[in-house]
Coordinates of C-alpha atoms in Angstrom, one line a residue:
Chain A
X590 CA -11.6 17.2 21.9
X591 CA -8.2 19.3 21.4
X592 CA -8.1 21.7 18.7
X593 CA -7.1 20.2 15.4
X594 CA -3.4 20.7 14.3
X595 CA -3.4 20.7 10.7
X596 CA -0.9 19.7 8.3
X597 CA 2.0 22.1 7.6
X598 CA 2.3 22.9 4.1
X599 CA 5.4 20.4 4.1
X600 CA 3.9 17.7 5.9
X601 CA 1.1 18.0 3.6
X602 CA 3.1 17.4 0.6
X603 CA 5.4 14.7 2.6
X604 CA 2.1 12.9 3.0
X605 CA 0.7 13.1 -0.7
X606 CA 3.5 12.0 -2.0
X607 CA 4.5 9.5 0.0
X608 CA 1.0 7.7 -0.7
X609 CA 1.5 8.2 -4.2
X610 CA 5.0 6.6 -3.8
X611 CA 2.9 3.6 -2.3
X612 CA 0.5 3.4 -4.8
X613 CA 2.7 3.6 -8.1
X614 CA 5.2 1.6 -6.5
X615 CA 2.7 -1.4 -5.4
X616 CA 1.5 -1.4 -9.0
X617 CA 5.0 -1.3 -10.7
X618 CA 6.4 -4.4 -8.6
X619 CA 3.0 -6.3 -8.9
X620 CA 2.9 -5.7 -12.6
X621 CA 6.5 -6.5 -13.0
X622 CA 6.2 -9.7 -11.0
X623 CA 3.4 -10.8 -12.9
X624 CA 5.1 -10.4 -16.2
X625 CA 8.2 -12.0 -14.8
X626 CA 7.1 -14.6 -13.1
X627 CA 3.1 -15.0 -13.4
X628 CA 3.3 -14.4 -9.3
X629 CA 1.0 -12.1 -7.5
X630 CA 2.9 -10.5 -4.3
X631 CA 0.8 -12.1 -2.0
X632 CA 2.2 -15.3 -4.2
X633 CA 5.5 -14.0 -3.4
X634 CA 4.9 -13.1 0.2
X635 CA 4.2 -16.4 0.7
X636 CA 6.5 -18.1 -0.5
X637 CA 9.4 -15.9 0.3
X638 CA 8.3 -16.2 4.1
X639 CA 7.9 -20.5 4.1
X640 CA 11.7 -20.3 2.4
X641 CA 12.9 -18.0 5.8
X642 CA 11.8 -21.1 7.6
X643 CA 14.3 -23.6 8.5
X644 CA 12.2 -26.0 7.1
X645 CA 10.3 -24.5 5.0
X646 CA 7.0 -24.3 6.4
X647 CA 5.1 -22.7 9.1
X648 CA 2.1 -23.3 11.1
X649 CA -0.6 -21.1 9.5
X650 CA -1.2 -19.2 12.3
X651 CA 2.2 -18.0 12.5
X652 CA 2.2 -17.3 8.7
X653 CA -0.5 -15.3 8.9
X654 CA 1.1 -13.0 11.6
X655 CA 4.5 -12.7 9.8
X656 CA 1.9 -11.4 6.7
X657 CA -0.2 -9.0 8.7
X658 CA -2.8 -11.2 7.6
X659 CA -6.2 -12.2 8.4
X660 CA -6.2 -16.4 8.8
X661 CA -9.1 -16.1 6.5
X662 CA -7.1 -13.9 3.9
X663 CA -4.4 -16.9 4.1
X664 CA -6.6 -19.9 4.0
X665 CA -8.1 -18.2 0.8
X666 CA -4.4 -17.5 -0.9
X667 CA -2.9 -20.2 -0.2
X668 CA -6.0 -22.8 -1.3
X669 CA -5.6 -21.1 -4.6
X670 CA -1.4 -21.4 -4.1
X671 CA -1.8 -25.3 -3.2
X672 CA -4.3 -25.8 -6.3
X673 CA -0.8 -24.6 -8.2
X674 CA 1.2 -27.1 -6.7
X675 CA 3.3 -23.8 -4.9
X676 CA 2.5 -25.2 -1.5
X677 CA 0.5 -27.8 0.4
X678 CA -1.2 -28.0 3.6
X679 CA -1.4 -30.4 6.1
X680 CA -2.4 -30.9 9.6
X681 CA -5.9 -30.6 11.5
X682 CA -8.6 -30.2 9.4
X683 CA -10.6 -28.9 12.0
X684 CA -8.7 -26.2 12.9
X685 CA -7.6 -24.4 10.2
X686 CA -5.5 -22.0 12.4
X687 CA -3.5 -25.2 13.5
X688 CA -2.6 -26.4 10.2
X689 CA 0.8 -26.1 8.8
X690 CA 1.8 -24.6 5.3
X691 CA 4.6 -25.7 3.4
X692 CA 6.4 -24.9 0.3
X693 CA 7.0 -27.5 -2.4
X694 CA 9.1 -28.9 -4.6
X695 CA 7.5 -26.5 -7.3
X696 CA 7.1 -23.9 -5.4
X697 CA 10.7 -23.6 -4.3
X698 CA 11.4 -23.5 -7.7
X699 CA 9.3 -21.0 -9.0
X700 CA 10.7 -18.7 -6.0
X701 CA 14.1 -19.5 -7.0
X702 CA 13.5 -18.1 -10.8
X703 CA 11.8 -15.3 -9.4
X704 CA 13.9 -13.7 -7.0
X705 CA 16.5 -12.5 -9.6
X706 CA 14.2 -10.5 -11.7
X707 CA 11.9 -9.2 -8.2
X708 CA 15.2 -7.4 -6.8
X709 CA 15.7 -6.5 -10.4
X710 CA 12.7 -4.5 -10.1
X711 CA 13.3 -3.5 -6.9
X712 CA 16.0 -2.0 -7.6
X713 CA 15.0 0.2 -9.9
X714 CA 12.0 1.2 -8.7
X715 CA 13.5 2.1 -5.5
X716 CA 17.0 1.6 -4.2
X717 CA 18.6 2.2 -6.9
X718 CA 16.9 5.6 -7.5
X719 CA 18.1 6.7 -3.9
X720 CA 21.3 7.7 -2.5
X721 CA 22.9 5.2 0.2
X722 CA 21.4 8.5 3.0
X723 CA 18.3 8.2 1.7
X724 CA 17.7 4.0 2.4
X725 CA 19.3 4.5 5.5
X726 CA 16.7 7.2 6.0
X727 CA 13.9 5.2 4.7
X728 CA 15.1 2.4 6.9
X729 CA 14.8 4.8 9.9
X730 CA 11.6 6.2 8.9
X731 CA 9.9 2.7 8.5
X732 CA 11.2 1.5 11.6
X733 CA 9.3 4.0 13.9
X734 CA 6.7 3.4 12.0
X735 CA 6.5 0.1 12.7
X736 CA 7.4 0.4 16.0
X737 CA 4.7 2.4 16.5
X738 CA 2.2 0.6 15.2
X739 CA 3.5 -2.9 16.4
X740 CA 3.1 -1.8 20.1
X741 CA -0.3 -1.4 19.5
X742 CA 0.1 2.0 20.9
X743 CA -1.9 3.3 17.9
Chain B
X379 CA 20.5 -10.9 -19.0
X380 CA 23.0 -9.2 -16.8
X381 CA 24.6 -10.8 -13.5
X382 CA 22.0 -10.1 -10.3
X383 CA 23.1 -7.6 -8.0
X384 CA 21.2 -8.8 -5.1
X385 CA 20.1 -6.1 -2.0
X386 CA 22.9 -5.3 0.5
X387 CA 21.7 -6.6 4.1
X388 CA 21.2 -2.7 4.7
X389 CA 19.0 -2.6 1.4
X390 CA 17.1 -5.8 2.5
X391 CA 16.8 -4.5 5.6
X392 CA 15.1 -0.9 4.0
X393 CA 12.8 -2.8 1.9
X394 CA 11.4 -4.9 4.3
X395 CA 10.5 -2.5 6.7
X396 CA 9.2 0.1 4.2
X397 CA 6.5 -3.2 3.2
X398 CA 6.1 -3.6 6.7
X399 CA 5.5 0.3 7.6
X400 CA 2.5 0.3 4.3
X401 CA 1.1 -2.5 5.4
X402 CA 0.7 -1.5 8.7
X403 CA 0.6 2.4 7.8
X404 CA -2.3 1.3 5.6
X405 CA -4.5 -1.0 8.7
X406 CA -4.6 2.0 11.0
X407 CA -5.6 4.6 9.0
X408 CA -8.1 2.6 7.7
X409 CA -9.2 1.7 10.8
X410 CA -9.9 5.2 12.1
X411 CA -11.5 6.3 8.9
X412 CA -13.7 3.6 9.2
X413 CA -14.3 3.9 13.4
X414 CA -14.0 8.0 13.1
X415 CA -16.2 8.5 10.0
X416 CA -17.7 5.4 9.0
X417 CA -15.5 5.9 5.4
X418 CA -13.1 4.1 3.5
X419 CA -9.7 5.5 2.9
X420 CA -11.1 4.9 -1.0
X421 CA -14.3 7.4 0.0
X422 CA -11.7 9.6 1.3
X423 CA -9.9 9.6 -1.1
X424 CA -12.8 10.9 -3.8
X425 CA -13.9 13.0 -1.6
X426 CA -11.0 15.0 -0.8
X427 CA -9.8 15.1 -4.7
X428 CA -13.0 16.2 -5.7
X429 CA -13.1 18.9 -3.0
X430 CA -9.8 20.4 -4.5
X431 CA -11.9 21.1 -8.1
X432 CA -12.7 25.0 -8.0
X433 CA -16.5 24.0 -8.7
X434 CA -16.2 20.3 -6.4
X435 CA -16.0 18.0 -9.7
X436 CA -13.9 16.2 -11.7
X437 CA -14.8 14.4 -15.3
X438 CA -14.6 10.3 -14.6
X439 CA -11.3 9.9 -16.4
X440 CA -9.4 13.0 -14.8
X441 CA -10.4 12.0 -11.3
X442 CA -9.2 8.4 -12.0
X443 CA -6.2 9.6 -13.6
X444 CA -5.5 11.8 -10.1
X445 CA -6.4 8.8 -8.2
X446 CA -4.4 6.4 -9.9
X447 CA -7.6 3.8 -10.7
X448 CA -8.5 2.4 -13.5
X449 CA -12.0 3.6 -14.5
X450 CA -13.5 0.8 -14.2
X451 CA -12.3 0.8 -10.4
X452 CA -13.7 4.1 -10.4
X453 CA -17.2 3.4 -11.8
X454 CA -18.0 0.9 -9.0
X455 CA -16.7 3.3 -6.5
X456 CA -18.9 6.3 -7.6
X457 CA -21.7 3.6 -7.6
X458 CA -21.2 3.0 -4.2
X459 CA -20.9 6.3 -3.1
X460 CA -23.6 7.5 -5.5
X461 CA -25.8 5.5 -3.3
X462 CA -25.1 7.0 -0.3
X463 CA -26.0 10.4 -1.5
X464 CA -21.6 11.4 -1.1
X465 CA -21.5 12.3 -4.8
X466 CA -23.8 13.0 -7.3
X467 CA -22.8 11.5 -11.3
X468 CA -24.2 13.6 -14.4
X469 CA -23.1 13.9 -18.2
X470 CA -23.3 11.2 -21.0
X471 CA -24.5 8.0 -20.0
X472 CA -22.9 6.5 -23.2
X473 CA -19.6 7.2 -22.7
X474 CA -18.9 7.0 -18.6
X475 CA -15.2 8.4 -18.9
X476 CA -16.6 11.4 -20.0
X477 CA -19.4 11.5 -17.1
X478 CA -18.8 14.1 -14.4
X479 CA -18.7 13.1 -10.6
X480 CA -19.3 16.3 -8.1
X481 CA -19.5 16.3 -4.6
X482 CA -22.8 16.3 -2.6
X483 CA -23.5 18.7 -0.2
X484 CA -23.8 15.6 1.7
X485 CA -20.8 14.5 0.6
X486 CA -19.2 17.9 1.6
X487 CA -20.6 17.5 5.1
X488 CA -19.1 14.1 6.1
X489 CA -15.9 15.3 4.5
X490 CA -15.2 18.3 6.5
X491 CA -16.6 16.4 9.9
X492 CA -14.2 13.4 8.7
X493 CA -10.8 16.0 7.9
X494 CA -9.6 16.7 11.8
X495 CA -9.7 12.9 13.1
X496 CA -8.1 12.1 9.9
X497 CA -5.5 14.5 10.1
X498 CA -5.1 13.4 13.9
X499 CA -4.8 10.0 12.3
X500 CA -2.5 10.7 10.0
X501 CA 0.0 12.6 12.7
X502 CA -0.5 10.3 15.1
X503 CA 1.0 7.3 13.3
X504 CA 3.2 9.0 11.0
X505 CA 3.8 12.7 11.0
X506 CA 4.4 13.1 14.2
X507 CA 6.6 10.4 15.0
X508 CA 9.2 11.6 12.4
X509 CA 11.2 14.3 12.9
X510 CA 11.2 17.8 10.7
X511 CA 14.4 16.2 9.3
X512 CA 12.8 12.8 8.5
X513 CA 9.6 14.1 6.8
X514 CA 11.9 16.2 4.5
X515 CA 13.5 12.7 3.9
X516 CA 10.5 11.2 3.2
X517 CA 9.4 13.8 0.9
X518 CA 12.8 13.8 -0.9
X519 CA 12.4 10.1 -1.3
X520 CA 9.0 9.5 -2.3
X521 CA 9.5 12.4 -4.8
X522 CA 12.1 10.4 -6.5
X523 CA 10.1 7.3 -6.9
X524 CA 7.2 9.1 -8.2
X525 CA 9.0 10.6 -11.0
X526 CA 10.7 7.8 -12.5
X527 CA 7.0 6.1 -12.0
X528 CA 5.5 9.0 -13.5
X529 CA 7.7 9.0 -16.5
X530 CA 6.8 6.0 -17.8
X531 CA 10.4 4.9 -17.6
X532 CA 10.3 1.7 -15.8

C-alpha cells in the first residue's frame, strides 16, 4: 500500500469546515422548511423533481435515480407522501420498481406555496452570503465532484 | 412579505450541484469507512473529536455541542459504541449531559488503523480533484456559511 499522504494543514481546515458547512446548513433549510411549510426535504425533493416532469410524474425507478435514492428509501417516503394526498402511485403492484409516482392536485399546491419562502432561505443561508466568484466557484467545485463520483470512478 | 427574488439560472445551477456533490460526497465516504474500517462516518466522527481532547475525552454535552448532535443523538451513539468496547462512558448517571465519554484503547486502535484509508478517501474524491485554488475557495466559502450559522443569525 503507498505511503499515506496526509492532509495539508489547509486542506485539513478546507475539509472541516466544509462538513460543518454541510451539517449546519442541512439543519437550517430543513428546520426552515419545516416551519414554512411543514415539508421535510425529502418532501420537497420529491416533489420538486415530479414538477420537472413534463407531466408531472415519473416511473419510480427513475425517481429514485434522479434522488440518489434507494427504491426502498422511495417506496417508504413517498407511502407516507401519498397518505398526505402530496402524491399518488399507480401502476404494477407487483413490481414496485415499475410503478409510476405522480404529484397531485394538493401536492402541486403545497409546492407552489413553498418554493417562495425555500429560496428565501436559500438565499440567505448561502447565495446570498457569497460573492457572484464564489457560486461560480462552488458551481465548479461541485461539478468535479460530481463528475467524479457519477463515473463511478470512485 | 417582500417580493421573491428567485435564484439566477447560474444560482440554481450552484445549488443543485452543491446538493448533488453532499449527497454523493456523503455515499462514498461512507462507503469506504464502512468497507476500509468496518465504521460509520458517525463512529468517525466521535472518535476522531474525542482523540483531539488532551486526555482523549470530552463531557456528553461538549462533544455533542462539537459534533453538532443533539444529546439525545449522542446518547444512542455512545451506546452503540460503548458496546463495542470504542469508548468507554463514566460520571453521573443522573444527569447524562454531564457524563464523560473517553476513548478506548480499543477505540484508539481502530482509529489510527482507520485514519490513512480515510484520508485516501477523502483526497480521492474530493481533495485531490480540486485545485490549490479551489480548496482555498472552498474553505473561503464554507467559512462564510458557518458563521452566519454559527451566529445564531438566521
Amino acid at each position: 500500500m503507498p505511503k499515506t499522504r496526509w492532509l495539508s494543514a489547509e486542506e485539513e481546515r478546507a475539509w472541516r469546515r466544509y462538513r460543518r458547512m454541510r451539517t449546519l446548513l442541512d439543519l437550517a433549510i430543513s428546520r426552515d422548511l419545516r416551519q414554512d411549510s411543514r415539508l421535510s426535504e425529502a418532501d420537497y425533493d420529491v416533489l420538486s423533481t415530479l414538477s420537472e416532469s413534463p407531466n408531472d410524474s415519473w416511473r419510480a425507478r427513475d425517481l429514485a435515480a434522479r434522488l440518489l435514492w434507494s427504491t426502498s428509501r422511495l417506496a417508504h417516503q413517498v407511502g407516507r407522501m401519498e397518505q398526505r394526498n402530496l402524491v399518488a402511485r399507480s401502476g404494477t403492484d407487483t413490481d414496485a420498481r415499475g410503478a409510476v409516482v405522480a404529484l397531485s392536485r394538493h401536492g402541486r399546491d403545497v409546492l407552489e406555496t413553498a418554493a417562495a419562502p425555500h429560496v428565501d432561505s436559500v438565499r440567505r443561508n448561502l447565495i446570498d452570503l457569497l460573492t457572484p466568484a464564489e457560486v461560480k466557484a462552488l458551481d465548479r467545485i461541485a461539478g468535479k465532484v460530481v463528475d467524479h463520483l457519477q463515473t463511478g470512478d470512485v
